[in-house]
Every structure is written in C-alpha cells, then in structure tokens.
Tab-separated table of C-alpha atoms and ligand atoms in Angstrom:
chain	number	residue	atom	x	y	z
A	25	MET	CA	23.931	12.985	-13.442
A	26	PRO	CA	24.704	9.538	-11.978
A	27	LYS	CA	23.001	6.504	-13.481
A	28	LEU	CA	21.245	3.578	-11.854
A	29	THR	CA	23.417	0.532	-12.454
A	30	ARG	CA	22.272	-2.259	-10.153
A	31	VAL	CA	19.464	-3.248	-7.822
A	32	HIS	CA	19.591	-6.178	-5.469
A	33	ALA	CA	16.808	-7.549	-3.256
A	34	ARG	CA	16.912	-9.888	-0.283
A	35	GLN	CA	14.393	-11.400	2.093
A	36	ILE	CA	14.530	-9.951	5.621
A	37	LEU	CA	12.109	-10.165	8.580
A	38	ASP	CA	9.651	-7.555	9.773
A	39	SER	CA	8.458	-6.578	13.264
A	40	ARG	CA	6.071	-9.557	13.395
A	41	GLY	CA	8.776	-11.969	12.306
A	42	ASN	CA	7.306	-12.261	8.825
A	43	PRO	CA	9.453	-12.120	5.708
A	44	THR	CA	9.581	-8.889	3.769
A	45	ILE	CA	11.725	-7.481	1.016
A	46	GLU	CA	14.703	-5.141	1.280
A	47	VAL	CA	16.293	-3.584	-1.788
A	48	ASP	CA	19.703	-1.993	-2.418
A	49	ALA	CA	20.032	0.329	-5.401
A	50	TRP	CA	23.473	1.304	-6.755
A	51	SER	CA	24.715	4.162	-8.896
A	52	ASP	CA	27.629	4.149	-11.309
A	53	GLN	CA	29.542	6.181	-8.731
A	54	GLY	CA	29.318	3.279	-6.294
A	55	LEU	CA	26.739	4.859	-3.956
A	56	CYS	CA	23.953	2.713	-2.508
A	57	GLY	CA	20.417	3.475	-1.292
A	58	ARG	CA	18.490	0.904	0.742
A	59	ALA	CA	14.806	0.516	1.622
A	60	ALA	CA	12.564	-2.103	3.236
A	61	VAL	CA	8.873	-2.685	2.578
A	62	PRO	CA	6.206	-2.764	5.341
A	63	SER	CA	3.163	-5.045	5.527
A	64	GLY	CA	-0.414	-4.657	6.810
A	65	ALA	CA	-2.712	-7.016	8.737
A	66	SER	CA	-6.057	-5.276	8.228
A	67	THR	CA	-5.606	-4.628	4.545
A	68	GLY	CA	-8.010	-3.015	2.100
A	69	SER	CA	-9.253	-5.339	-0.628
A	70	ARG	CA	-8.135	-2.986	-3.384
A	71	GLU	CA	-4.563	-2.545	-2.198
A	72	ALA	CA	-1.806	-3.297	-4.681
A	73	LEU	CA	-0.803	-6.937	-4.359
A	74	GLU	CA	1.758	-7.982	-1.770
A	75	LEU	CA	3.334	-10.996	-3.452
A	76	ARG	CA	3.886	-13.919	-1.060
A	77	ASP	CA	5.189	-17.355	-1.974
A	78	GLY	CA	2.329	-19.385	-0.493
A	79	ASP	CA	4.621	-22.323	0.261
A	80	LYS	CA	3.175	-23.522	3.567
A	81	LYS	CA	6.393	-25.341	4.439
A	82	CYS	CA	8.365	-22.131	4.410
A	83	PHE	CA	7.457	-19.262	6.789
A	84	GLN	CA	3.888	-20.619	6.750
A	85	GLY	CA	3.427	-19.412	3.189
A	86	LYS	CA	4.621	-15.878	3.923
A	87	GLY	CA	7.980	-15.996	2.177
A	88	VAL	CA	8.704	-13.285	-0.408
A	89	LEU	CA	11.300	-15.094	-2.485
A	90	LYS	CA	9.228	-14.694	-5.659
A	91	ALA	CA	9.161	-10.919	-5.153
A	92	VAL	CA	12.911	-10.999	-4.434
A	93	SER	CA	13.528	-12.889	-7.634
A	94	ASN	CA	11.261	-10.503	-9.558
A	95	VAL	CA	13.594	-7.703	-8.471
A	96	ASN	CA	16.820	-9.595	-9.085
A	97	GLU	CA	15.861	-11.363	-12.295
A	98	VAL	CA	13.163	-9.267	-13.959
A	99	LEU	CA	12.784	-5.651	-12.809
A	100	GLY	CA	16.449	-5.092	-11.970
A	101	PRO	CA	17.939	-6.182	-15.309
A	102	TYR	CA	15.215	-4.229	-17.156
A	103	ILE	CA	15.661	-0.897	-15.378
A	104	THR	CA	19.451	-0.989	-15.303
A	105	GLU	CA	19.892	-2.170	-18.904
A	106	GLU	CA	22.134	0.283	-20.803
A	107	LYS	CA	22.122	2.469	-17.681
A	108	LYS	CA	18.944	3.998	-19.025
A	109	PHE	CA	17.828	5.790	-15.867
A	110	GLN	CA	19.426	8.690	-14.087
A	111	VAL	CA	19.090	8.110	-10.359
A	112	ASN	CA	16.769	11.096	-9.980
A	113	ASP	CA	14.388	10.045	-12.765
A	114	GLN	CA	11.917	8.703	-10.232
A	115	VAL	CA	8.881	9.188	-12.467
A	116	GLY	CA	10.520	7.502	-15.461
A	117	LEU	CA	11.675	4.592	-13.332
A	118	ASP	CA	8.339	4.087	-11.550
A	119	ARG	CA	6.413	4.301	-14.830
A	120	ALA	CA	8.722	1.766	-16.462
A	121	MET	CA	8.146	-0.687	-13.609
A	122	ILE	CA	4.378	-0.132	-13.698
A	123	ASP	CA	4.381	-0.763	-17.461
A	124	LEU	CA	6.508	-3.873	-17.161
A	125	ASP	CA	4.116	-5.274	-14.565
A	126	GLY	CA	1.145	-4.249	-16.708
A	127	THR	CA	-1.612	-5.140	-14.223
A	128	GLU	CA	-3.930	-2.860	-12.270
A	129	TYR	CA	-2.879	-4.076	-8.825
A	130	LYS	CA	0.737	-4.967	-9.624
A	131	SER	CA	-0.216	-8.589	-9.291
A	132	LYS	CA	2.285	-9.894	-11.835
A	133	LEU	CA	5.537	-8.760	-10.231
A	134	GLY	CA	4.230	-7.746	-6.787
A	135	ALA	CA	3.814	-4.276	-5.294
A	136	ASN	CA	6.385	-5.225	-2.648
A	137	ALA	CA	8.969	-5.773	-5.411
A	138	LEU	CA	8.167	-2.462	-7.114
A	139	LEU	CA	8.023	-0.456	-3.899
A	140	GLY	CA	11.338	-1.777	-2.594
A	141	ILE	CA	13.033	-0.505	-5.752
A	142	SER	CA	11.088	2.751	-5.853
A	143	LEU	CA	12.054	3.738	-2.288
A	144	ALA	CA	15.647	2.473	-2.523
A	145	VAL	CA	16.210	4.533	-5.679
A	146	ALA	CA	14.789	7.644	-3.941
A	147	ARG	CA	17.310	7.107	-1.134
A	148	LEU	CA	20.069	6.655	-3.695
A	149	GLY	CA	18.979	9.900	-5.375
A	150	ALA	CA	19.183	11.744	-2.061
A	151	GLN	CA	22.685	10.415	-1.506
A	152	THR	CA	23.932	11.378	-4.929
A	153	SER	CA	22.397	14.849	-4.512
A	154	LYS	CA	24.028	15.097	-1.059
A	155	LEU	CA	20.666	16.048	0.438
A	156	PRO	CA	18.740	14.620	3.352
A	157	LEU	CA	15.887	12.489	2.048
A	158	TYR	CA	13.094	14.936	2.965
A	159	LYS	CA	14.839	17.756	1.103
A	160	TYR	CA	15.524	15.564	-1.884
A	161	LEU	CA	11.870	14.481	-2.100
A	162	ARG	CA	10.761	18.105	-2.080
A	163	GLU	CA	13.522	19.976	-3.863
A	164	VAL	CA	14.560	17.471	-6.518
A	165	LEU	CA	11.576	15.149	-6.955
A	166	LYS	CA	9.113	18.042	-6.440
A	167	CYS	CA	6.713	16.084	-4.267
A	168	PRO	CA	3.412	17.841	-3.578
A	169	HIS	CA	3.468	20.097	-0.542
A	170	PRO	CA	0.694	22.522	0.377
A	171	THR	CA	2.954	24.871	2.372
A	172	GLU	CA	5.961	26.860	1.228
A	173	LYS	CA	7.968	26.007	4.342
A	174	TYR	CA	8.588	22.636	5.931
A	175	VAL	CA	5.992	21.755	8.549
A	176	MET	CA	6.650	19.094	11.166
A	177	PRO	CA	3.838	16.549	11.453
A	178	THR	CA	1.685	16.089	14.533
A	179	PRO	CA	1.705	12.435	15.582
A	180	LEU	CA	-1.276	10.132	15.910
A	181	MET	CA	-0.051	7.621	18.487
A	182	ASN	CA	-1.848	4.320	18.834
A	183	ILE	CA	-1.635	3.594	22.560
A	184	ILE	CA	-4.383	0.976	22.877
A	185	ASN	CA	-4.307	-1.767	20.238
A	186	GLY	CA	-7.326	-3.900	19.394
A	187	GLY	CA	-8.871	-5.507	16.313
A	188	ALA	CA	-6.473	-7.418	14.061
A	189	HIS	CA	-3.443	-6.066	15.951
A	190	ALA	CA	-4.088	-7.720	19.306
A	191	SER	CA	-5.688	-10.802	20.801
A	192	ASN	CA	-8.100	-8.905	23.026
A	193	ASN	CA	-11.817	-8.166	22.876
A	194	LEU	CA	-11.724	-4.646	21.401
A	195	ASP	CA	-13.258	-4.413	17.928
A	196	ILE	CA	-12.003	-0.888	17.325
A	197	GLN	CA	-8.446	-1.433	16.161
A	198	GLU	CA	-6.709	1.711	17.383
A	199	PHE	CA	-7.232	4.165	20.210
A	200	MET	CA	-4.844	7.008	19.470
A	201	ILE	CA	-3.739	10.219	21.092
A	202	VAL	CA	-2.903	13.401	19.204
A	203	PRO	CA	-0.567	15.531	21.310
A	204	CYS	CA	-0.876	18.915	19.644
A	205	MET	CA	-0.387	21.729	22.157
A	206	ALA	CA	3.309	22.352	21.610
A	207	LYS	CA	5.258	24.478	19.189
A	208	SER	CA	7.681	21.711	18.345
A	209	PHE	CA	7.408	18.106	17.257
A	210	ALA	CA	9.738	17.076	20.084
A	211	GLU	CA	7.464	18.582	22.734
A	212	ASN	CA	4.356	17.005	21.233
A	213	LEU	CA	6.140	13.677	21.142
A	214	ARG	CA	7.205	14.085	24.766
A	215	ALA	CA	3.568	14.672	25.764
A	216	GLY	CA	2.522	11.552	23.862
A	217	VAL	CA	5.212	9.465	25.505
A	218	GLU	CA	4.252	10.741	28.961
A	219	VAL	CA	0.611	9.862	28.340
A	220	PHE	CA	1.688	6.385	27.205
A	221	HIS	CA	3.605	5.847	30.456
A	222	SER	CA	0.682	7.211	32.492
A	223	LEU	CA	-1.659	4.833	30.695
A	224	LYS	CA	0.479	1.950	31.900
A	225	LYS	CA	-0.150	3.118	35.465
A	226	VAL	CA	-3.889	3.548	34.839
A	227	LEU	CA	-4.202	0.044	33.366
A	228	ASP	CA	-1.981	-1.530	36.030
A	229	LYS	CA	-4.064	0.041	38.767
A	230	ALA	CA	-7.283	-1.288	37.248
A	231	GLY	CA	-5.755	-4.776	37.119
A	232	HIS	CA	-5.406	-4.932	33.336
A	233	SER	CA	-2.603	-6.391	31.264
A	234	THR	CA	-0.007	-3.978	29.944
A	235	ASN	CA	1.333	-6.312	27.280
A	236	VAL	CA	1.700	-4.555	23.960
A	237	GLY	CA	0.195	-5.259	20.532
A	238	ASP	CA	1.641	-5.049	17.036
A	239	GLU	CA	1.975	-1.266	17.020
A	240	GLY	CA	3.427	-0.966	20.510
A	241	GLY	CA	0.221	0.153	22.239
A	242	PHE	CA	-1.197	-1.722	25.222
A	243	ALA	CA	-3.576	-4.550	24.400
A	244	PRO	CA	-5.720	-5.034	27.523
A	245	ASN	CA	-8.991	-6.906	27.697
A	246	LEU	CA	-11.415	-4.121	28.540
A	247	LYS	CA	-15.145	-4.404	28.911
A	248	SER	CA	-15.979	-1.832	26.252
A	249	HIS	CA	-14.678	0.763	23.828
A	250	GLU	CA	-15.839	3.379	26.310
A	251	GLU	CA	-13.568	1.916	28.958
A	252	ALA	CA	-10.647	2.152	26.526
A	253	ILE	CA	-11.386	5.806	25.786
A	254	GLU	CA	-11.895	6.642	29.441
A	255	SER	CA	-8.613	4.969	30.393
A	256	VAL	CA	-6.840	7.118	27.813
A	257	LEU	CA	-8.552	10.269	29.103
A	258	LYS	CA	-7.438	9.419	32.644
A	259	ALA	CA	-3.897	8.884	31.400
A	260	ILE	CA	-3.879	12.285	29.675
A	261	GLU	CA	-4.898	13.960	32.929
A	262	LEU	CA	-2.509	11.919	35.028
A	263	ALA	CA	0.312	13.070	32.768
A	264	GLY	CA	-0.712	16.674	33.441
A	265	TYR	CA	-2.370	17.465	30.113
A	266	ARG	CA	-5.866	18.625	29.223
A	267	PRO	CA	-7.896	16.241	27.071
A	268	GLY	CA	-9.070	17.935	23.909
A	269	VAL	CA	-6.871	20.968	24.451
A	270	ASP	CA	-3.342	19.634	24.815
A	271	VAL	CA	-3.974	16.090	23.690
A	272	ALA	CA	-6.933	14.979	21.560
A	273	LEU	CA	-8.156	11.473	20.723
A	274	SER	CA	-8.372	9.589	17.435
A	275	LEU	CA	-9.858	6.242	16.523
A	276	ASP	CA	-9.115	3.805	13.735
A	277	CYS	CA	-12.108	1.477	13.735
A	278	ALA	CA	-10.904	-0.579	10.735
A	279	ALA	CA	-14.599	-1.366	10.360
A	280	SER	CA	-14.141	-3.521	7.228
A	281	GLU	CA	-12.840	-6.153	9.675
A	282	PHE	CA	-16.197	-6.498	11.467
A	283	TYR	CA	-18.610	-5.720	8.626
A	284	GLN	CA	-20.673	-8.590	7.253
A	285	GLU	CA	-21.061	-8.023	3.494
A	286	LYS	CA	-23.988	-10.437	3.352
A	287	THR	CA	-26.188	-8.849	5.992
A	288	GLN	CA	-24.650	-5.373	5.639
A	289	LEU	CA	-24.373	-5.259	9.420
A	290	TYR	CA	-21.458	-4.390	11.676
A	291	SER	CA	-20.830	-6.917	14.481
A	292	MET	CA	-19.256	-4.937	17.254
A	293	GLN	CA	-18.985	-5.629	20.982
A	294	GLY	CA	-21.418	-8.533	20.737
A	295	LYS	CA	-24.127	-6.570	18.907
A	296	ASP	CA	-25.165	-5.963	15.301
A	297	PHE	CA	-25.312	-2.396	14.000
A	298	THR	CA	-26.776	-1.009	10.771
A	299	THR	CA	-24.860	1.761	9.015
A	300	GLU	CA	-27.258	4.320	10.505
A	301	GLU	CA	-26.674	2.908	13.988
A	302	MET	CA	-22.903	3.084	13.481
A	303	ILE	CA	-23.187	6.749	12.541
A	304	GLU	CA	-25.330	7.290	15.622
A	305	TYR	CA	-22.743	5.460	17.751
A	306	TYR	CA	-19.969	7.789	16.531
A	307	SER	CA	-22.165	10.822	16.930
A	308	GLY	CA	-22.659	9.799	20.570
A	309	PHE	CA	-18.880	9.497	20.984
A	310	LEU	CA	-18.353	12.998	19.589
A	311	LYS	CA	-20.788	14.430	22.125
A	312	LYS	CA	-18.977	12.731	24.995
A	313	TYR	CA	-15.307	12.679	24.067
A	314	PRO	CA	-12.721	15.051	22.500
A	315	ILE	CA	-12.251	13.046	19.321
A	316	TYR	CA	-10.243	14.662	16.536
A	317	SER	CA	-10.497	11.973	13.881
A	318	ILE	CA	-12.206	8.681	13.047
A	319	GLU	CA	-10.522	6.424	10.489
A	320	ASP	CA	-12.386	3.702	8.609
A	321	GLY	CA	-15.493	4.254	10.728
A	322	LEU	CA	-17.363	2.249	8.083
A	323	ALA	CA	-16.338	-0.615	5.837
A	324	GLU	CA	-14.863	-0.074	2.379
A	325	GLY	CA	-17.815	-2.009	0.932
A	326	ASP	CA	-20.322	0.371	2.532
A	327	GLN	CA	-19.844	2.999	-0.167
A	328	LYS	CA	-23.097	4.910	0.323
A	329	GLY	CA	-22.736	4.663	4.088
A	330	TRP	CA	-19.549	6.743	3.841
A	331	THR	CA	-21.390	9.540	2.047
A	332	ALA	CA	-24.019	9.519	4.790
A	333	LEU	CA	-21.360	9.466	7.510
A	334	ASN	CA	-19.503	12.387	5.967
A	335	SER	CA	-22.611	14.448	5.450
A	336	ARG	CA	-23.685	13.847	9.049
A	337	LEU	CA	-20.356	14.198	10.906
A	338	GLY	CA	-17.838	15.613	8.407
A	339	SER	CA	-18.162	19.142	9.783
A	340	GLN	CA	-17.393	17.981	13.340
A	341	VAL	CA	-14.606	15.481	12.920
A	342	VAL	CA	-11.836	14.430	10.573
A	343	LEU	CA	-13.077	11.321	8.729
A	344	VAL	CA	-10.173	9.329	7.359
A	345	GLY	CA	-10.320	6.832	4.495
A	346	ASP	CA	-7.704	4.085	4.788
A	347	ASP	CA	-9.110	0.776	3.470
A	348	LEU	CA	-11.593	3.033	1.689
A	349	PHE	CA	-9.057	4.869	-0.522
A	350	VAL	CA	-5.988	2.564	-0.313
A	351	THR	CA	-3.736	5.478	-1.438
A	352	ASN	CA	-5.131	5.011	-4.940
A	353	LYS	CA	-5.692	8.159	-6.992
A	354	LYS	CA	-8.577	6.712	-9.008
A	355	ILE	CA	-10.366	5.410	-5.944
A	356	LEU	CA	-9.785	8.689	-4.121
A	357	ALA	CA	-11.184	10.655	-7.081
A	358	HIS	CA	-14.344	8.564	-6.883
A	359	GLY	CA	-14.529	9.136	-3.122
A	360	ILE	CA	-14.164	12.877	-3.594
A	361	GLU	CA	-16.988	12.842	-6.124
A	362	MET	CA	-19.148	10.859	-3.690
A	363	LYS	CA	-18.159	13.178	-0.806
A	364	GLN	CA	-17.146	10.186	1.285
A	365	ALA	CA	-14.514	11.611	3.644
A	366	ASN	CA	-12.414	14.689	4.417
A	367	ALA	CA	-9.086	12.976	5.055
A	368	ILE	CA	-6.878	10.225	3.656
A	369	LEU	CA	-4.412	7.791	5.162
A	370	VAL	CA	-1.303	7.493	3.000
A	371	LYS	CA	0.508	4.144	2.953
A	372	VAL	CA	3.181	3.719	0.303
A	373	ASN	CA	2.744	-0.038	0.033
A	374	GLN	CA	-0.981	0.228	-0.649
A	375	ILE	CA	-0.157	1.632	-4.078
A	376	GLY	CA	3.387	0.371	-4.658
A	377	THR	CA	5.455	3.289	-6.009
A	378	LEU	CA	6.572	6.657	-4.714
A	379	THR	CA	5.368	8.475	-7.836
A	380	GLU	CA	1.818	7.205	-7.443
A	381	THR	CA	1.891	8.060	-3.723
A	382	PHE	CA	2.740	11.652	-4.660
A	383	GLU	CA	-0.079	11.747	-7.213
A	384	THR	CA	-2.627	10.591	-4.643
A	385	MET	CA	-1.397	13.083	-2.045
A	386	ASP	CA	-1.495	15.868	-4.606
A	387	LEU	CA	-5.136	15.110	-5.386
A	388	ALA	CA	-5.958	15.034	-1.673
A	389	PHE	CA	-4.172	18.350	-1.027
A	390	ARG	CA	-5.923	19.999	-3.969
A	391	ASN	CA	-9.219	18.947	-2.431
A	392	LYS	CA	-8.234	20.327	0.978
A	393	MET	CA	-8.219	16.918	2.583
A	394	VAL	CA	-6.181	16.179	5.692
A	395	ASN	CA	-3.261	13.862	4.825
A	396	ILE	CA	-1.927	11.344	7.345
A	397	VAL	CA	1.272	9.552	6.341
A	398	SER	CA	1.143	6.111	7.908
A	399	HIS	CA	3.182	3.058	8.816
A	400	ARG	CA	1.814	-0.492	8.572
A	401	SER	CA	1.276	-2.828	11.488
A	402	GLY	CA	4.180	-4.924	10.155
A	403	GLU	CA	7.202	-2.608	9.988
A	404	THR	CA	10.986	-2.605	9.854
A	405	SER	CA	13.599	-0.158	11.063
A	406	ASP	CA	13.209	1.769	7.806
A	407	HIS	CA	12.037	5.321	8.558
A	408	PHE	CA	11.312	6.557	5.031
A	409	ILE	CA	7.816	7.729	6.036
A	410	ALA	CA	9.232	10.235	8.546
A	411	ASP	CA	10.998	12.047	5.715
A	412	LEU	CA	7.945	11.669	3.492
A	413	ALA	CA	5.698	13.340	6.078
A	414	VAL	CA	8.039	16.347	6.366
A	415	ALA	CA	8.751	16.610	2.630
A	416	THR	CA	5.054	16.785	1.822
A	417	SER	CA	4.049	18.918	4.853
A	418	ALA	CA	1.423	16.244	5.282
A	419	GLY	CA	0.429	17.521	8.717
A	420	HIS	CA	0.244	14.160	10.441
A	421	ILE	CA	2.188	10.984	10.854
A	422	LYS	CA	0.615	7.837	12.247
A	423	THR	CA	3.341	5.498	13.362
A	424	GLY	CA	2.287	3.674	16.473
A	425	SER	CA	2.788	3.968	20.155
A	426	ALA	CA	5.822	4.903	22.227
A	427	SER	CA	7.398	1.454	22.328
A	428	ARG	CA	8.987	-1.043	19.911
A	429	SER	CA	11.959	0.139	17.881
A	430	ASP	CA	10.106	-0.349	14.597
A	431	ARG	CA	7.781	2.502	15.703
A	432	MET	CA	10.359	4.624	17.564
A	433	GLU	CA	12.692	4.711	14.548
A	434	LYS	CA	10.202	6.957	12.770
A	435	TYR	CA	9.773	9.283	15.737
A	436	ASN	CA	13.535	9.443	16.269
A	437	GLN	CA	14.092	10.333	12.621
A	438	LEU	CA	11.584	13.183	13.030
A	439	LEU	CA	13.558	14.433	16.043
A	440	ARG	CA	16.681	14.485	13.867
A	441	ILE	CA	14.901	16.314	11.054
A	442	GLU	CA	13.440	18.896	13.415
A	443	GLU	CA	16.864	19.532	14.909
A	444	GLU	CA	18.311	20.015	11.441
A	445	LEU	CA	15.532	22.360	10.326
A	446	GLY	CA	15.852	24.565	13.399
A	447	GLN	CA	12.686	26.575	13.876
A	448	ALA	CA	10.235	24.579	11.746
A	449	ALA	CA	6.524	25.124	12.178
A	450	VAL	CA	4.382	22.314	13.576
A	451	TYR	CA	1.045	21.312	12.115
A	452	HIS	CA	-1.803	22.315	14.351
A	453	PRO	CA	-5.015	20.344	13.874
A	454	VAL	CA	-8.131	22.405	13.308
A	455	ARG	CA	-10.882	22.149	15.907
A	456	VAL	CA	-8.479	21.290	18.707
A	457	GLY	CA	-7.730	23.927	21.337
A	458	ARG	CA	-4.275	25.306	22.014
A	459	LYS	CA	-2.928	26.755	25.261
B	20	PGA	P1	-2.522	-2.392	8.950
B	20	PGA	O1	-3.136	-1.410	10.034
B	20	PGA	O2	-1.154	-1.928	8.652
B	20	PGA	O3	-2.593	-3.710	9.645
B	20	PGA	O4	-3.424	-2.291	7.751
B	20	PGA	C1	-2.949	-0.040	10.033
B	20	PGA	C2	-4.226	0.705	9.780
B	20	PGA	O5	-5.306	0.090	9.576
B	20	PGA	O6	-4.212	1.919	9.735
B	21	ZN	ZN1	-6.490	2.038	9.275
C-alpha cells in the first residue's frame, strides 16, 4: 500500500475573497490529492478553531499563513516522518494530528490546517485506489451509511439570502427550496434551478433587487419574512410546480445571530420575542406554509428552548441543529439526550477532520436523525461534500442557490456521480408529497 510522503499547504482565496488554505498530499508513487477548506460567517461558538493571522495590515487580519506554516512546518513533517502512514490510514492520520494539536477545539494548530490535510489525504487515497472519491469513502474508509445502496441527496437550495449573508433587512438567514418530486437528482436540480429563475421574475416584477448574496440566492429588501416565503411560493407555481408536493420550503434562521444572551430575547423584524413566542411564530408558519425543515430556529445558547421546540414541533417538521451541534459528536450526544432536534447539519470544518465527521454522522444515523451535508457561506471550487453526501447516503445536501460557481461545482459533481451510478435511488423526504 502506498505511503504518505509529503504534504504542502498554500494560501488561496475563497468565494468572498478571503484567504483560506489549500493542501496537496503526495504518495511515494508520485500521486497527489488536493483539497481546500471552506469558511463560515454565522459560526457556532463551539466550532473547532479556524486559525487566522490577525495581522490587520494583511487581508484585514484574515490571512491564514500561520495555518499554512503549521501544515508545512509542523503537521507535515510529523505525519510523513519515516513514511509512517499508508495513504488509506485515514483514522490513524487524523488521530495523530488531533493528538499533536492536543486541544479540544484544535486551537493550537488550527482546524483549517488539520482539515486541509485530512481531506487532501482522502483524495490521495481515492486516487491510489483508482476509485472515485465517493466510492473510496464508502468502500475503503467504511464511512457510515444507513442504506446498502448509494442514494443521491435531495438538495436544499438557498434562493433568498438574508442574515449574515446579505446586506438586507431579513433576519432569517436562508429561505430554501427542496425540490423533491423527481426520481433523479438531475430532475430535482432542474426543478430547483427553474424555480430560482422564476423567482428572479417574481422579484423583478415587484420592483425588488435581484442582486445575489454569499450563497448565490437573491438578497432583496423585503418587508417581512412572510413576503420572502410568499415570493418563493409564487416562483414555485410560476415554474409549474406544486408547493409542498413537488417543491417544499426550508428555513435556516441562524437564530444565534439575533439572540440576546443577556435578555434571553430574540430581536427579529424590529420586535423582541421570548423563546415561547419564537416557537409560536414557527408553529404559525407551519400552519400556513409547506415547510419541510427549520434549521437553527433557536440560538445555541437557548439549550432548554430547543427541547421545548422539539417537543412542540418535532413531529411536524425537521428541526436541524447547525450552530447547536457544530458536527461535534459529544455535543450531539448531549443534544440527543436532551431531545433537542431530529436532524443535524454536517459541516466538515466545524469539527476539523474527516474521521470525526464520520463519527458524528454515525451517531446521528444510529439515532434516526436526518443528516444534511452542508457547504459554508465562504466556499471554493472544491466539491468534496458532493462525494461525501453520496458516500454516506446522507439524504440531503445544502449547497446554496443556482448561481455562483462555488455553489454550482457541488451540484455539477453530483450530476457526474449520478451519471456514473446509473439508476441510483434519490432520497425522498418524509412528510412531503410526491406526484
Ligand atoms: P455559514 O452559514 O457557513 O456562514 O455558517 C451556513 C449556515 O448557517 O448553515
Ligand atoms: Zn445554518
């Protein structure tokens, strides 16, 4: 089995023009795997640390040269010393890096440094095994997967951007569509793209801006969240689809962003809401609109609120923990014990290695939670998560709207995978109708 002989990191730029880290990993046969690390804007407070230089004179403090040097000078020499790792020893490699860092949130060497290596080595492993990445993750690395066969994910497409991803007045960060009526990923994607184009017409007609936000969705100034939802519903119909049957809705409220720890109130749309009132607000939405899932409906600090939310609405809607669980197995285990949610958002850079991502997903699958593999708002052309979603039969991928290459790369990779698999099944969300 080929050995890992060299890793090399460099600073590149992400979709927001911020520095991020890219890593090349080499085997003794001269093969190379490459991966780039994404970056969030509305981050959970317990995410693994994204190491940034903080030198205000250089990229306004956002440089990642320390993380680059931690790969090139510290982690790299350590993991390639005496060629001690076979390229497919992902667990051994990830554990060694975690141990070398030695901190709970990877704050010594940086989760961006560790993740760049972890993903690049997985790509190198796929190359040396002569397998596409999704097959390598499943067949060689034995990633968790709740279904025997490969299942193509159903996309959650963020077509109206608000919150930290846009400079408009919407507090809810993401208004998503879930095209789910078709028997192939390609057809579902086509429906999503058609709704996106119809939404442009709907917004244009109403005199709103159709400039796009960080994740490629429109970022209009609308008078309310209701207006955003109703615009999306109109767009679904204009595109010839039935809301709630062919195409459902999802929200990511990213509520930690508008929660005041001090007063324990949520400041939303010019008003203050208690936790109870937030739950009531969502309950009202569920009565009016075909909503499939609500992500981060409450803040990560509102721990008991989540249990109340889940007990009240968990049987009607998929409740997704993003900032709440931060892809962390320990935190998820606590959430499961507290009955806080029935779904998890999976972001590789929240935890910082592929092995730990698998462990968290495995725990979620074993507890029958819905898994949504997700991008970050700051992305690159790297489409690792497309392969990850298929390898794990996660069911969903959340990777933005139908514009901006950083988002489309993931969808295009899924088109390639589906073509290669032939007749793969497609995940069908529960509680959403099908033609
Ligand atoms: P982020 O947003 O990447 O800015 O954290 C994505 C999300 O909240 O799901
Ligand atoms: Zn989120």
